[in-house]
Coordinates of C-alpha atoms and ligand atoms in Angstrom, one line a residue:
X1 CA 227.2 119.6 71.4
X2 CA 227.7 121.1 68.2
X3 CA 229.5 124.2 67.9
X4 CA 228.7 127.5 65.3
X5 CA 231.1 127.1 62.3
X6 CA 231.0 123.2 62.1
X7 CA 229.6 121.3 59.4
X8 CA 226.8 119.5 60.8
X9 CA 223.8 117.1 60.0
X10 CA 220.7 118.5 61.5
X11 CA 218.0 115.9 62.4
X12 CA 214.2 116.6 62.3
X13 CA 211.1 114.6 62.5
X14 CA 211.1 114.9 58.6
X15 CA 214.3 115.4 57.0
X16 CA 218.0 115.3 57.3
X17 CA 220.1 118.8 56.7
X18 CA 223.5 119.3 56.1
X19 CA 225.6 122.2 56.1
X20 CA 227.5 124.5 59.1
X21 CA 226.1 125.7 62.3
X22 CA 225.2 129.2 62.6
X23 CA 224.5 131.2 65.9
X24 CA 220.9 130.1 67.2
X25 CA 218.2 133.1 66.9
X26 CA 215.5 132.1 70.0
X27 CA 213.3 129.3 69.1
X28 CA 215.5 128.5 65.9
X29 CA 218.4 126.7 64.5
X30 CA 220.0 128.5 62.1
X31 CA 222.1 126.2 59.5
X32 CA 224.1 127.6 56.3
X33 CA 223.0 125.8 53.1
X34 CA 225.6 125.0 50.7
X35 CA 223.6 127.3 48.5
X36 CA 224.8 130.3 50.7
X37 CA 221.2 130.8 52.2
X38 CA 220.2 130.5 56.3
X39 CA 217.8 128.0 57.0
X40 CA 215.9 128.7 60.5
X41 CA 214.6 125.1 62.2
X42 CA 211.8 125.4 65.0
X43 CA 214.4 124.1 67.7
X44 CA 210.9 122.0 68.2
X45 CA 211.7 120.2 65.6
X46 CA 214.9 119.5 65.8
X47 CA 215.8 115.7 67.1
X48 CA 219.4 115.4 66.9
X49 CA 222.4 117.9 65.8
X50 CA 225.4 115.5 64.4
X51 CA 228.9 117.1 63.6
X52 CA 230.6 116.0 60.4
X53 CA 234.0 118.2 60.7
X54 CA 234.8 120.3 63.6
X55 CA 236.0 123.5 60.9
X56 CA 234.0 124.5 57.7
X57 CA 236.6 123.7 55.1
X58 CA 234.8 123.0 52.0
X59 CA 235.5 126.6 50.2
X60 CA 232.2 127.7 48.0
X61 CA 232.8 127.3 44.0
X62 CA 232.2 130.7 42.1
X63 CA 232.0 129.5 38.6
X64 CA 232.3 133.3 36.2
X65 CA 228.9 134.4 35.6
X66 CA 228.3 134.9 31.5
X67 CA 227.7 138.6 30.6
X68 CA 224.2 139.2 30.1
X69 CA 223.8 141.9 27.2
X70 CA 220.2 142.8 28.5
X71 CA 221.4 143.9 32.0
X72 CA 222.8 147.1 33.0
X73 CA 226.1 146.8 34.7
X74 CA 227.0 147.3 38.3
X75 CA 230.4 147.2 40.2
X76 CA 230.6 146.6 43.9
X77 CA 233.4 148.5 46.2
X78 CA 233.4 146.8 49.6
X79 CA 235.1 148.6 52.3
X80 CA 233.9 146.5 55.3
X81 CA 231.9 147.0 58.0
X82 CA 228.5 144.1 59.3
X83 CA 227.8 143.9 55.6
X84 CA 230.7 142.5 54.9
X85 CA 231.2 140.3 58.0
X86 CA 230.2 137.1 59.6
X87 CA 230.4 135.9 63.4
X88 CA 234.0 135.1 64.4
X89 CA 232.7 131.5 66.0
X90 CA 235.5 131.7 68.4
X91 CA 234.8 134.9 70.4
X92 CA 231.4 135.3 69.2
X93 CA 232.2 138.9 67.7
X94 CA 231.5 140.0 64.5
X95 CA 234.7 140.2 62.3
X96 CA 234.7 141.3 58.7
X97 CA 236.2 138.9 57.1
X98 CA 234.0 138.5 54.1
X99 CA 235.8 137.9 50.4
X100 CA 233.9 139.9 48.0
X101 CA 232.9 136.4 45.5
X102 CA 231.4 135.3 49.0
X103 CA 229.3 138.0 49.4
X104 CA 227.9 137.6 45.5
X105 CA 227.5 134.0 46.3
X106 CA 225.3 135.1 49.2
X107 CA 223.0 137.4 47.0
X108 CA 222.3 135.2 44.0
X109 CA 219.3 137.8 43.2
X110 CA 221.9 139.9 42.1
X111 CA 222.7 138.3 39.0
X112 CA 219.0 138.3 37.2
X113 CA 219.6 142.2 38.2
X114 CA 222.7 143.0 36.7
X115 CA 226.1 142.1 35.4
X116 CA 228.0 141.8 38.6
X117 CA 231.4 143.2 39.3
X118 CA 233.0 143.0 42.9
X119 CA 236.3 144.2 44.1
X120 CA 237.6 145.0 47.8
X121 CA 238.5 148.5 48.7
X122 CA 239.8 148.0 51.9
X123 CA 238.0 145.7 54.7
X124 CA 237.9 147.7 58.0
X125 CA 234.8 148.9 60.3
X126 CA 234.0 152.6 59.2
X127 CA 235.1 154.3 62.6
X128 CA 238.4 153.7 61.4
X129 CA 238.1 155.6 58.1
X130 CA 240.5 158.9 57.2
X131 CA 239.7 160.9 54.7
X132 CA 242.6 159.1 52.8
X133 CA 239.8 156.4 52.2
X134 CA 237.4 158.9 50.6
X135 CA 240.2 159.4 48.2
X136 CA 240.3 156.1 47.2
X137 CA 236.9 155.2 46.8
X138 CA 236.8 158.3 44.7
X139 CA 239.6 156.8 42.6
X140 CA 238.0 153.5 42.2
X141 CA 234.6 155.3 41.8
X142 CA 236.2 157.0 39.0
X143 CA 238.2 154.0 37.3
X144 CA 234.6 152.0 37.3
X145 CA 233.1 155.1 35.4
X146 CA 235.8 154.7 32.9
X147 CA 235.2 151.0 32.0
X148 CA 231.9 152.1 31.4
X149 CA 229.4 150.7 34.0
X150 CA 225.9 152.0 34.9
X151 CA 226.5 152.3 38.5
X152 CA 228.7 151.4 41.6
X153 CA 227.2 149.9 45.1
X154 CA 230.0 151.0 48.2
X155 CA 229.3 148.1 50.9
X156 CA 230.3 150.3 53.8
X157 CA 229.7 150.1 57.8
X158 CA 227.0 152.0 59.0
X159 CA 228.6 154.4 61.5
X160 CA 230.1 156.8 59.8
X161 CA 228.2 155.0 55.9
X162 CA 226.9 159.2 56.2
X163 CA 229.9 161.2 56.5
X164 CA 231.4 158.9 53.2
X165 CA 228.0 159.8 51.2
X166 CA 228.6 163.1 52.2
X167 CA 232.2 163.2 51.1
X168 CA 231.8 161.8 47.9
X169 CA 228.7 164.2 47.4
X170 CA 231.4 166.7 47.1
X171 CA 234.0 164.9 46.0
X172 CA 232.8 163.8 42.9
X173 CA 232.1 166.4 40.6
X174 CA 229.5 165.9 37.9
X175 CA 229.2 162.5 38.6
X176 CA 227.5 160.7 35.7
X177 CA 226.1 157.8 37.6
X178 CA 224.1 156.6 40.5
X179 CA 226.7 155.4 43.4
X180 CA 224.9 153.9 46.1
X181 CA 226.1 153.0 49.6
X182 CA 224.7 149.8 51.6
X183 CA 225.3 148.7 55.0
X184 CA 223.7 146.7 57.0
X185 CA 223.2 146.2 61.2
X186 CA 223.1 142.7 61.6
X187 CA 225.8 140.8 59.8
X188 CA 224.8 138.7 56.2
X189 CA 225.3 135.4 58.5
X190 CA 222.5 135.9 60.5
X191 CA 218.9 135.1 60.1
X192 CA 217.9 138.6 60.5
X193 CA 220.8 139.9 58.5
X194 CA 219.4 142.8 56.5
X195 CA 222.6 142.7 54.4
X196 CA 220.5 140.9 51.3
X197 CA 217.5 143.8 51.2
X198 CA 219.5 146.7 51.3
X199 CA 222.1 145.8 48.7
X200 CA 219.8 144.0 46.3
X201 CA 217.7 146.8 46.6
X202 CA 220.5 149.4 45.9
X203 CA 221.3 146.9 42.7
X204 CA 217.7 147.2 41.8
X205 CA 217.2 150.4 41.8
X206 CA 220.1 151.7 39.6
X207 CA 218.9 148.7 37.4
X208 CA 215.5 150.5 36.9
X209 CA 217.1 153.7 37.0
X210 CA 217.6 155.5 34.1
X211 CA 218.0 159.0 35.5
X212 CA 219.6 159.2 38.8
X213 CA 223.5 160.4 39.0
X214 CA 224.1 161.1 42.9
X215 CA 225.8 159.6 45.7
X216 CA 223.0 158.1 48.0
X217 CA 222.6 155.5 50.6
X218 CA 220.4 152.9 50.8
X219 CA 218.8 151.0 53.9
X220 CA 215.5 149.8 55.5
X221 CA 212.4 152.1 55.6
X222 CA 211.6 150.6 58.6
X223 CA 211.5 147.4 60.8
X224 CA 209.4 145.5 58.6
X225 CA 211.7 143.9 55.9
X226 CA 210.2 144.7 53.1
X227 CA 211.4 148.0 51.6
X228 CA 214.6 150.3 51.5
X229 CA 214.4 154.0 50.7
X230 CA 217.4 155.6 48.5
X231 CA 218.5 158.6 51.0
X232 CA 220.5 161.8 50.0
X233 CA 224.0 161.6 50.8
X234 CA 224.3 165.1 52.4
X235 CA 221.2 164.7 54.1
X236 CA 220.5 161.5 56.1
X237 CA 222.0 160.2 58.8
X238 CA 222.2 156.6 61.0
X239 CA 219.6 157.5 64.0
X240 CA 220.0 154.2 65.9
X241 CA 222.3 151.9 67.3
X242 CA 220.7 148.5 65.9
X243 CA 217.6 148.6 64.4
X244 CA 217.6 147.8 60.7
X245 CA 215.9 151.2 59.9
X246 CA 218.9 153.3 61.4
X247 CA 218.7 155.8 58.6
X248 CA 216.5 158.4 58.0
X249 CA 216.9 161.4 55.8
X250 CA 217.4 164.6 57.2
X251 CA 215.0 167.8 57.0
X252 CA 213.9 166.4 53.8
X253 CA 212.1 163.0 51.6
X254 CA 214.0 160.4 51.0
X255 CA 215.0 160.6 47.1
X256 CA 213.0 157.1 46.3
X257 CA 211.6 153.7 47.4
X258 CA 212.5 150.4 46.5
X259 CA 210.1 147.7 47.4
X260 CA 211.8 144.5 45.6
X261 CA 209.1 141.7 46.4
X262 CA 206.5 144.5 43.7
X263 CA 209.6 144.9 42.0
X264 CA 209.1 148.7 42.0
X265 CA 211.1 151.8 42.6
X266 CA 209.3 154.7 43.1
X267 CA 210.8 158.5 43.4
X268 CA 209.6 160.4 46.5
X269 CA 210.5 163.8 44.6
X270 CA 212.9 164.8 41.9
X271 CA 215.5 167.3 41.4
X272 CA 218.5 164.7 41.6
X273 CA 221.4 165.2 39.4
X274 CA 220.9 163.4 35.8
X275 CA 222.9 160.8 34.3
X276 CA 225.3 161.9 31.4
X277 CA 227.1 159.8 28.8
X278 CA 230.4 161.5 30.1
X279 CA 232.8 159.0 30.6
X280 CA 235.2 160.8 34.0
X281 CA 234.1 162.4 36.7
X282 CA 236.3 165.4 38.3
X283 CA 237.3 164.4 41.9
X284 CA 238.0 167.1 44.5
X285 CA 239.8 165.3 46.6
X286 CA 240.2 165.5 50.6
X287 CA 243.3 166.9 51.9
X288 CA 245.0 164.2 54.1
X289 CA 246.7 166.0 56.7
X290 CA 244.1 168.8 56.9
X291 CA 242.6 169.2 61.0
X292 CA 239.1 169.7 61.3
X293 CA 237.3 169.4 64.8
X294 CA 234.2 168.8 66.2
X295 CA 232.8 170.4 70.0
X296 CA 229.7 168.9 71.1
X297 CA 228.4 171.7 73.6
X298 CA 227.3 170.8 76.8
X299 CA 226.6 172.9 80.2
X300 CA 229.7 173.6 82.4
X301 CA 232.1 173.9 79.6
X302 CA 235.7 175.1 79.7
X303 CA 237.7 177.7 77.3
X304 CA 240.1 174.8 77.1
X305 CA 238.4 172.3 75.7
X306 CA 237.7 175.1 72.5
X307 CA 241.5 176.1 73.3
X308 CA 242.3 172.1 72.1
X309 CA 241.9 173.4 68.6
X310 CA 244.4 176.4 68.3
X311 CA 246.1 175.6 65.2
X312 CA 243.0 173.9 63.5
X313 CA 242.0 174.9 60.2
X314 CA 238.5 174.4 61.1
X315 CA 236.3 173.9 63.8
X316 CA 232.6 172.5 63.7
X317 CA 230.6 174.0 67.2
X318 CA 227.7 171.3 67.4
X319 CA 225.6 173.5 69.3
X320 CA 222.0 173.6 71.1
X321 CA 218.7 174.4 69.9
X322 CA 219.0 176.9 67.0
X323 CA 222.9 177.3 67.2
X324 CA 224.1 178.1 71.0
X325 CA 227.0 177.5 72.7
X326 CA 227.7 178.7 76.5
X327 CA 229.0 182.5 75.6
X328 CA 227.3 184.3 78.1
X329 CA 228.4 185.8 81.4
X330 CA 225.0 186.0 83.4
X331 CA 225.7 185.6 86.9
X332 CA 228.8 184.7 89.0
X333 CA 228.6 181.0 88.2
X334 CA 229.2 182.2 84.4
X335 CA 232.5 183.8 84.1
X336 CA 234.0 180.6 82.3
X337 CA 231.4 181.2 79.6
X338 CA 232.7 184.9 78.7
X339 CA 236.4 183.1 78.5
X340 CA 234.5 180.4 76.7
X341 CA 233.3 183.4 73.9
X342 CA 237.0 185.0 74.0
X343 CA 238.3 181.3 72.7
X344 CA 236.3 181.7 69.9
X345 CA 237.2 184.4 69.1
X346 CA 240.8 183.7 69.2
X347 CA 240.8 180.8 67.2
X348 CA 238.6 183.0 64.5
X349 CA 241.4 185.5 64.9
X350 CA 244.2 182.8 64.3
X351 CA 242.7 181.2 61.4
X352 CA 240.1 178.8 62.3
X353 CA 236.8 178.6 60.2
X354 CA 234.1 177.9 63.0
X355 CA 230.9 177.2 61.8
X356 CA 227.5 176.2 64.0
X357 CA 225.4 173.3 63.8
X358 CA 222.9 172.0 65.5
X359 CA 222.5 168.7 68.3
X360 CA 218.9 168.7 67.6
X361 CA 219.9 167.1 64.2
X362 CA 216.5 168.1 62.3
X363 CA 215.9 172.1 61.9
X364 CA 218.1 174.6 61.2
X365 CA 220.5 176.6 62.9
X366 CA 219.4 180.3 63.5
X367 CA 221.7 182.8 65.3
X368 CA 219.7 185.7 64.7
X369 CA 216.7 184.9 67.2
X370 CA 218.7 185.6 70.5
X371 CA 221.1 187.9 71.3
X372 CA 224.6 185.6 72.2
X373 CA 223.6 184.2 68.8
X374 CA 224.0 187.3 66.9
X375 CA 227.5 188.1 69.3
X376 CA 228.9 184.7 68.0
X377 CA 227.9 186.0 64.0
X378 CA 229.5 189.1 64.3
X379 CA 232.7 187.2 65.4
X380 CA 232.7 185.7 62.6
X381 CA 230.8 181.7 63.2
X382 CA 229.5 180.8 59.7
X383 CA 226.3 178.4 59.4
X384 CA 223.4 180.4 59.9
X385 CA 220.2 179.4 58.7
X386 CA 222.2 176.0 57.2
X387 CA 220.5 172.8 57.9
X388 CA 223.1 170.4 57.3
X389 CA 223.5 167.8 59.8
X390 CA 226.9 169.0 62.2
X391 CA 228.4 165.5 60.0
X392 CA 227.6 167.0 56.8
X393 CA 228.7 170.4 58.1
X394 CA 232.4 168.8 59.1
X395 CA 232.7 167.2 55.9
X396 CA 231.3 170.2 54.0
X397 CA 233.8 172.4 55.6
X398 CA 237.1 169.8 55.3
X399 CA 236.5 169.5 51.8
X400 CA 235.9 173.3 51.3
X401 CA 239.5 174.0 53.0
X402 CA 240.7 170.9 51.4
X403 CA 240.2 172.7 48.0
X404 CA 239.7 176.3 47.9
X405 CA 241.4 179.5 49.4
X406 CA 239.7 180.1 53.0
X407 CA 238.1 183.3 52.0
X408 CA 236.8 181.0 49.1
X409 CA 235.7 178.3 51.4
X410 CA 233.9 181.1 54.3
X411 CA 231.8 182.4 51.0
X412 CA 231.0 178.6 49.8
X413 CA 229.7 177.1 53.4
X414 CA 227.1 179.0 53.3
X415 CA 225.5 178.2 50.0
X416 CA 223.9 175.1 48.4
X417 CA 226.3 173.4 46.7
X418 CA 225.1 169.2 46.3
X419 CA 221.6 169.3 47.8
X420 CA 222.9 169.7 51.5
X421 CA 221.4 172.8 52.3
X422 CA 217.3 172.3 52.2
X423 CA 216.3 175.2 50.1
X424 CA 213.9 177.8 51.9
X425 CA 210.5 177.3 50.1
X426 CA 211.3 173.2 50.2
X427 CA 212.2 173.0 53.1
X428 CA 208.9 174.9 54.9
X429 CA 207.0 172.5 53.3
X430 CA 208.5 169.4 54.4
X431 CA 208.0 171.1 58.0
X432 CA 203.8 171.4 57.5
X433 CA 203.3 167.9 56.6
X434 CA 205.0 166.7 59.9
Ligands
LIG1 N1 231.1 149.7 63.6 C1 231.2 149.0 62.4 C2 231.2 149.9 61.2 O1 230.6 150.9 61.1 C3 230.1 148.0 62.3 C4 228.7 148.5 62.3 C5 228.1 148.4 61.0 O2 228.6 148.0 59.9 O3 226.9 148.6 61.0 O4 231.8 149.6 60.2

C-alpha cells in the first residue's frame, strides 16, 4: 500500500499519473502534481497505486520570476501557521514546515497579479506569538515600505491572525499601504485547502487597490469557495474552529469583497485610511515585558482568581451581557462577590487599568443600565459604551501602556483611535439592517 508523501504512479482506466501521495479526502485520491497543484481521482477510478520512491526527494525548481513593469509590487511575510504548513506524513499532524519559494510555487496565480516578493518572518503556530513578534513584523512591515512596494501580505495562523491585525492597527502609524493578513483552516496540501483563495485574493485586491492603507485580514465569506471579504483589523475576529469562513467582522461591514473568478473587488463602505506616497511609517512599538491579563467571568467566581493580577499593569474583565462581572452581595450565597468587587478595586488602587468587555462578542458594553455596573464605573473600570471585541480591548490597552503615561492611556481607551470603536450613528445603523 502506498503511503502519503511517496512518489507514486496512479493507475486509472484512462491515464497514468505521477507525482506524491497526499492524504485521501472520502471518495478521492488526492496526488500532488509536479506543477504544485492537487489532483482529486474518484477512488472509482482508480486501478492500481504504484510507488516509485518511498520519500519525495525531487526538490521543486524556482527559476527568478522577471520583474513585470505593469504590476504593482507585493511582498509576503510568512509567520506560520496551516497556511504555511503541510501534513507531517509520519504522525499525520499538520506541521509548518513550508519554505516561502514553496508556497509561491503553490500559487502560480500570483505572478500574473504582481511582482512577487516572499521572505520568512518566523514559522511558528500563532498561539505561540509575544508581542516581541508584533515588533518584528512591524520592522519588516516597515523595511518593505522603504524599498518601495505597494503592499505586504502577513501569512499568519488563524487563532490569534486578529489580535496581530489589531496590533499592527496601532502599531503602525500612518501607514501608507494596504497590509493584509491571510490564513487559512485547512492546510495548502489538502484538496480543500483554502490557503490558495484567501491569499490570492488578498494579492488581488491590493493589486486593484489604489486607495486602501490599513491593516486588514482576509478570509472566506463563507463556505462556498468563491469569495473572501477584506475585514478591519480592530474589528473582526475568527468565530469557528474549522470552517473556512471563521472570520467575520465585528459590529460592523466588512471593508470589501474580492470575488477572483469576476475578477472584482468591490468596497462594502469607505472611510479607510488612504494611501500616501510617504516612504516610512512611525511604529509604536509593544513593550515586551509589559503584563496585561485577561478574566473571563463566569458564575461562582473567586476574589483570587482577580487577586492573580496584583502587580499587572492592566487587566481586561471579559464580562457578561452589557459589561458584568459577579460584584454583588445579594443573599448569603453571595459574600464572595462583595470580596470579588473589593479586588477590583484594590488592583485599580495599586495601579491596574481595568477595563470591561463583553463575552457576547457583538454589542457594546454599557455599565450605566444596571446599578453593579455604574458601582464598577465609579471605581474606576474604563470601557463603557466601547465595542471592541475583549481581543481588541487587550491589545488596545497593552499598546496604550506600552506607549503613553497611564493617565494618558485611561483618557485614550476610551476614544476612537484606528476604526476600533464603531462610531454611534454607524454603528445604529449596522444594528437595523440585522
Ligand atoms: N493553531 C495554529 C495557528 O493559529 C494553526 C491554526 C491555523 O493556522 O489556522 O497558527
Amino acid at each position: 500500500m502506498a503511503k502519503p508523501g511517496e512518489r507514486v504512479k496512479i493507475k486509472t482506466d484512462k491515464e497514468e499519473i505521477e507525482g506524491v501521495l497526499m492524504p485521501e479526502e472520502k471518495e478521492f485520491v488526492v496526488i500532488k502534481l509536479d506543477t504544485g497543484y492537487n489532483m482529486g481521482i474518484d477512488k472509482q477510478r482508480v486501478k492500481a497505486i504504484h510507488t516509485i520512491s518511498k520519500k519525495e526527494e525531487k526538490k521543486a525548481e524556482f527559476p527568478k520570476e522577471k520583474q513585470k513593469k505593469d504590476l504593482p509590487t507585493i511582498t509576503i511575510l510568512h509567520t506560520g501557521g496551516t497556511i504555511a504548513s503541510k501534513v507531517d506524513y509520519e504522525t499525520g499532524g499538520v506541521i509548518a514546515r513550508f519554505e516561502p519559494e514553496e508556497i509561491l510555487a503553490m500559487f502560480p496565480e500570483l505572478k500574473d497579479i504582481a511582482n512577487i516578493k516572499s521572505r520568512l518572518v518566523s514559522n511558528m503556530f500563532s498561539e505561540n506569538m509575544r508581542f516581541g513578534h508584533y515588533n518584528i513584523l512591524a520592522k519588516e512591515i516597515d523595511k518593505e515600505k522603504k524599498a518601495g512596494v505597494d503592499g505586504v501580505i502577513i501569512t499568519h495562523g488563524t487563532d490569534t491572525m486578529h489580535y496581530t491585525s489589531a496590533a499592527l492597527s496601532f502599531m503602525l502609524k500612518d501607514l501608507p499601504m494596504p497590509v493584509i493578513l491571510a490564513g487559512a483552516q485547512r492546510s495548502s496540501d489538502r484538496g480543500s485547502s483554502d490557503a490558495a483563495l484567501n491569499l490570492i485574493s488578498a494579492a488581488f485586491f491590493i493589486a486593484a487597490n489604489k486607495k486602501f492603507a490599513e491593516v486588514a485580514v482576509c478570509m472566506h465569506e463563507n463556505t462556498e469557495d468563491k469569495t473572501c471579504v477584506i475585514l478591519p483589523g480592530t474589528k473582526c475576529r475568527k468565530m469557528h474552529s474549522s470552517r473556512r469562513d471563521a472570520f467575520q467582522a465585528i459590529n460592523v461591514l466588512p471593508w470589501a469583497r474580492v470575488d477572483y473568478d469576476k475578477k472584482q473587488a468591490n468596497y462594502l463602505r469607505t472611510g479607510f485610511r488612504k494611501t500616501t506616497a510617504k516612504k516610512k511609517t512611525q511604529i509604536m512599538p509593544m513593550k515586551e515585558d509589559l503584563k496585561v491579563g485577561i478574566i473571563y467571568c463566569c458564575p461562582n467566581m473567586y476574589a483570587e482568581q482577580f487577586k492573580a493580577f496584583s502587580g499587572y499593569a492592566g487587566l481586561v474583565i471579559d464580562g457578561t451581557g452589557l459589561g458584568h462581572a459577579p460584584v454583588s452581595e445579594t443573599d448569603k450565597l453571595t459574600k464572595e462577590n462583595a470580596k470579588i468587587m473589593k479586588e477590583i478595586q484594590n488592583l485599580i488602587k495599586k495601579g491596574t487599568t481595568v477595563v470591561m468587555t463583553t463575552q457576547t462578542i457583538f454589542g457594546a458594553v454599557d455599565m450605566n443600565v444596571y446599578a453593579p455596573g455604574r458601582q464598577l464605573i465609579d471605581i474606576g473600570v474604563l470601557g463603557n459604551y466601547c465595542d471592541m471585541t475583549p481581543e481588541t480591548a487587550y491589545i488596545k490597552l497593552s499598546w496604550l501602556l506600552s506607549n503613553y503615561p497611564k493617565e494618558k492611556a485611561k483618557e485614550m481607551f476610551g476614544q476612537n483611535l484606528v476604526g476600533e470603536i464603531s462610531e454611534r450613528l454607524e454603528y445604529e445603523k449596522e444594528f437595523i439592517k440585522q
